[in-house]
mmCIF file of C-alpha atoms in Angstrom:
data_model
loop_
_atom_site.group_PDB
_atom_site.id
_atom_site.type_symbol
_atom_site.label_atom_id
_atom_site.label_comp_id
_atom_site.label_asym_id
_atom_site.label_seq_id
_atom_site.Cartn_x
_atom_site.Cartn_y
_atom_site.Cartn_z
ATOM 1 C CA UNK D 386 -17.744 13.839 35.292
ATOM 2 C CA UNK D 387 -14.314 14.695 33.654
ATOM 3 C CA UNK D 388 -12.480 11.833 31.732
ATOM 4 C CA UNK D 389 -9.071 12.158 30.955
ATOM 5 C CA UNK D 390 -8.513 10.867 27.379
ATOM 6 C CA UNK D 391 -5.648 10.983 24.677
ATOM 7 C CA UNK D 392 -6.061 11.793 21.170
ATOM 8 C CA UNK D 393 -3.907 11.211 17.995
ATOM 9 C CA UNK D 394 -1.614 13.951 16.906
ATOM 10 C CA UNK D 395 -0.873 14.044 13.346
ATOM 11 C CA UNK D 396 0.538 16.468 10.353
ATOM 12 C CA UNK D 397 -1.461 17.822 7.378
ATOM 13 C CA UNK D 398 0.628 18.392 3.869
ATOM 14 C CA UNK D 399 1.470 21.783 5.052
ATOM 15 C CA UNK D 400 3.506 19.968 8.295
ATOM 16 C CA UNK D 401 0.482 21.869 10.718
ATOM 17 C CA UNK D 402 -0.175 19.395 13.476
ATOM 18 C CA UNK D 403 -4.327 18.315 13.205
ATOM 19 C CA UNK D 404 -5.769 15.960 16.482
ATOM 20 C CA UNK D 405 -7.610 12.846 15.558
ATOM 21 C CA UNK D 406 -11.671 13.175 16.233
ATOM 22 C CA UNK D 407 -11.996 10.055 18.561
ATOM 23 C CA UNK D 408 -9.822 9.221 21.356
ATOM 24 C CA UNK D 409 -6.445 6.875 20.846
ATOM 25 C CA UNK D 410 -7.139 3.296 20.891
ATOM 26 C CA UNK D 411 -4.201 1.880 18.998
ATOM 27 C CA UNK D 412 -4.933 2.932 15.636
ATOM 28 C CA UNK D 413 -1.608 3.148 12.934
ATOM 29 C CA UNK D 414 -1.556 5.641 10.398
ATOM 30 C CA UNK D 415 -2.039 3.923 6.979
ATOM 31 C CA UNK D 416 -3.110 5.091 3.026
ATOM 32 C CA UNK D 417 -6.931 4.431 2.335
ATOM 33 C CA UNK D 418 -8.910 4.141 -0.762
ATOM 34 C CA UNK D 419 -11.699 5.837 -1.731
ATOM 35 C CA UNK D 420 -13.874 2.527 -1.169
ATOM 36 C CA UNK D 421 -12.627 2.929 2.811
ATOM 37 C CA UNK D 422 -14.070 7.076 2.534
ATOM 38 C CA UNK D 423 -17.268 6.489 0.822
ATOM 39 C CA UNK D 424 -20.119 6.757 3.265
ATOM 40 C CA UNK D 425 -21.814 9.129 4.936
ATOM 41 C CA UNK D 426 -20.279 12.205 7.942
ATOM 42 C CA UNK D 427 -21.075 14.575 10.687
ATOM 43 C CA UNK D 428 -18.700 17.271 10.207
ATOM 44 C CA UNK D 429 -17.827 20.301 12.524
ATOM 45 C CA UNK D 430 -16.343 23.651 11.384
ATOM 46 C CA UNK D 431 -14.288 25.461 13.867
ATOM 47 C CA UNK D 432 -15.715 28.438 14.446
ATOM 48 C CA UNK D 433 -12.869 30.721 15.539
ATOM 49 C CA UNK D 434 -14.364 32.573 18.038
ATOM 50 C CA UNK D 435 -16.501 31.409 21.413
ATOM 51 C CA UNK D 436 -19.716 31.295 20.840
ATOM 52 C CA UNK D 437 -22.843 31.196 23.117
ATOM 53 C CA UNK D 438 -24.781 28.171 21.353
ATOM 54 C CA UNK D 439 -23.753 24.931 21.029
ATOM 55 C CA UNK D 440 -22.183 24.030 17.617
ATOM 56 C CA UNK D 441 -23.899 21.564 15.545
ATOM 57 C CA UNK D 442 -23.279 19.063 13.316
ATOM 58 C CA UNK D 443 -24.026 19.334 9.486
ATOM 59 C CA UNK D 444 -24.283 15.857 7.273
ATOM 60 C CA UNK D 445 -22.284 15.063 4.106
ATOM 61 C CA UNK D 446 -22.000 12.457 1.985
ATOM 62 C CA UNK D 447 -18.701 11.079 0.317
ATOM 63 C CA UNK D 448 -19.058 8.920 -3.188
ATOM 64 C CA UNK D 449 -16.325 8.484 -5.440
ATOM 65 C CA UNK D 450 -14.382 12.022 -5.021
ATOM 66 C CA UNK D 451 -17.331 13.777 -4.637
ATOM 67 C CA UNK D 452 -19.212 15.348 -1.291
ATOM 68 C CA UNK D 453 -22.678 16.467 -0.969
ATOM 69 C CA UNK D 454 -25.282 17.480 1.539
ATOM 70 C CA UNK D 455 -24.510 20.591 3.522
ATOM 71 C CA UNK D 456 -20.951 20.517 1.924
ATOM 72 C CA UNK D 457 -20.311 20.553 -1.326
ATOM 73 C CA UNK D 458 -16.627 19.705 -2.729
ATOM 74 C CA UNK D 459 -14.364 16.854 -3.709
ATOM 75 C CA UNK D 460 -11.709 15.033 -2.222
ATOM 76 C CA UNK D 461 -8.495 14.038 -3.233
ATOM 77 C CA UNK D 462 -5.985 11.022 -1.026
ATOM 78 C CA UNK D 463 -2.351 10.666 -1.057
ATOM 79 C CA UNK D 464 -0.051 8.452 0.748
ATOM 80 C CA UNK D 465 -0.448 7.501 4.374
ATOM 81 C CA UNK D 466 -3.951 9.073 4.850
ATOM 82 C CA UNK D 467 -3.053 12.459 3.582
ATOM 83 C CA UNK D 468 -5.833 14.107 2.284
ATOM 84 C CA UNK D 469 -6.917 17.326 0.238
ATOM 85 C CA UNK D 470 -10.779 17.774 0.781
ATOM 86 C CA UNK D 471 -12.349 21.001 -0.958
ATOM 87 C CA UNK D 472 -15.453 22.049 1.255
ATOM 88 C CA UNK D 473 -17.686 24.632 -0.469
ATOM 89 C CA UNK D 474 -14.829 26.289 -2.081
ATOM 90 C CA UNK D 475 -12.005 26.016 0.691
ATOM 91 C CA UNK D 476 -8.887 23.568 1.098
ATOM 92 C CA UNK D 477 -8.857 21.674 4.070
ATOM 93 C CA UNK D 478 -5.538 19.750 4.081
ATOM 94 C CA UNK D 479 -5.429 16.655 6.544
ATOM 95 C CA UNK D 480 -6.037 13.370 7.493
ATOM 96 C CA UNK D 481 -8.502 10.243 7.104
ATOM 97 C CA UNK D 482 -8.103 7.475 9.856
ATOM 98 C CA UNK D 483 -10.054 4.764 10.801
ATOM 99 C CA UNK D 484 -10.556 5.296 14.551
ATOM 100 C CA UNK D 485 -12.778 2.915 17.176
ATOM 101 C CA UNK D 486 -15.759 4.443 17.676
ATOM 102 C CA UNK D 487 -16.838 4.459 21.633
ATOM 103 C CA UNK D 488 -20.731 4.896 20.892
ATOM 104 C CA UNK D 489 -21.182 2.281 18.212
ATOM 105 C CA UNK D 490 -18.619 0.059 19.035
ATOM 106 C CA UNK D 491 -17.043 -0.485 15.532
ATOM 107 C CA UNK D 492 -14.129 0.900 13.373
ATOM 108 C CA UNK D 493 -15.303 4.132 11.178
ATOM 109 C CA UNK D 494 -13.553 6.182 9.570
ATOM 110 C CA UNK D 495 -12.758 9.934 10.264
ATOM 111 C CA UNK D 496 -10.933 13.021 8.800
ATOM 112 C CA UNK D 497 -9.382 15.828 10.346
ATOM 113 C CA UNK D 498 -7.545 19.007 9.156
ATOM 114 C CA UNK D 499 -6.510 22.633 8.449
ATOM 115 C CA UNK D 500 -7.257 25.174 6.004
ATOM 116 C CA UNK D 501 -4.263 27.534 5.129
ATOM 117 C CA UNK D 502 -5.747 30.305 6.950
ATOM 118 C CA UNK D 503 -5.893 27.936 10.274
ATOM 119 C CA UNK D 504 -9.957 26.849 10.536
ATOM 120 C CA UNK D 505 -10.023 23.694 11.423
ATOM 121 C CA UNK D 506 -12.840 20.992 10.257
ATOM 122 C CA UNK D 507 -13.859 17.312 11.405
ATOM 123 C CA UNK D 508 -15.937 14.660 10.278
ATOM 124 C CA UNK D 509 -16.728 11.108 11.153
ATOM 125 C CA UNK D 510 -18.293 8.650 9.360
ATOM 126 C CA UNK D 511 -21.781 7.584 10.655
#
């Protein structure tokens, strides 16, 4: 069954557009704390290329500045969401937003963005 649905657009540090994870339910850019980041996240690496299997979800975990789990790296926010996250070695410049989540019915929050040489990552909190 195909469901038409509308996602935020927004722009990293680097002025690339990046789409929000979850679909558009009213939510207003703002600047978050690391207190609203700190939890734990699916997150999905574009893989740049069509593959046959189905792409899966790895877990990470955000305290302080610091991610661990299948990811390792750090994270550092800026104004208005903005967002450098370093992910086993590589800049990913984007975006955190708290977005309604659909499947548990609740805010959470979720990142999306760019690295310079155009992969493009995802997570959302759990």
């Amino acid at each position: 069954m195909h469901e038409v649905r509308v996602h935020a657009l927004l722009f990293n540090a680097d002025g690339w557009p990046v789409i929000a994870p979850r679909r558009y339910a009213g939510e207003k850019i703002e600047t978050v704390s690391y207190g609203d980041v700190q939890g734990d996240y699916l997150i999905i690496e574009d893989q740049n290329a069509i593959v046959p299997d189905t792409i899966v979800s790895q877990g990470i975990t955000i305290t302080d500045k610091k991610i661990s789990g299948d990811y390792s790296g750090k994270v550092e926010l800026g104004e208005q969401g903005l967002a450098t996250v370093q992910l086993n070695g590589e800049t990913v410049n984007g975006h955190f937003l708290p977005q309604w989540d659909e499947y548990t019915e609740k805010q959470t929050m979720t990142f999306t963005g760019l690295t310079p040489e155009g992969k493009a990552f995802m997570m959302v909190r759990k």
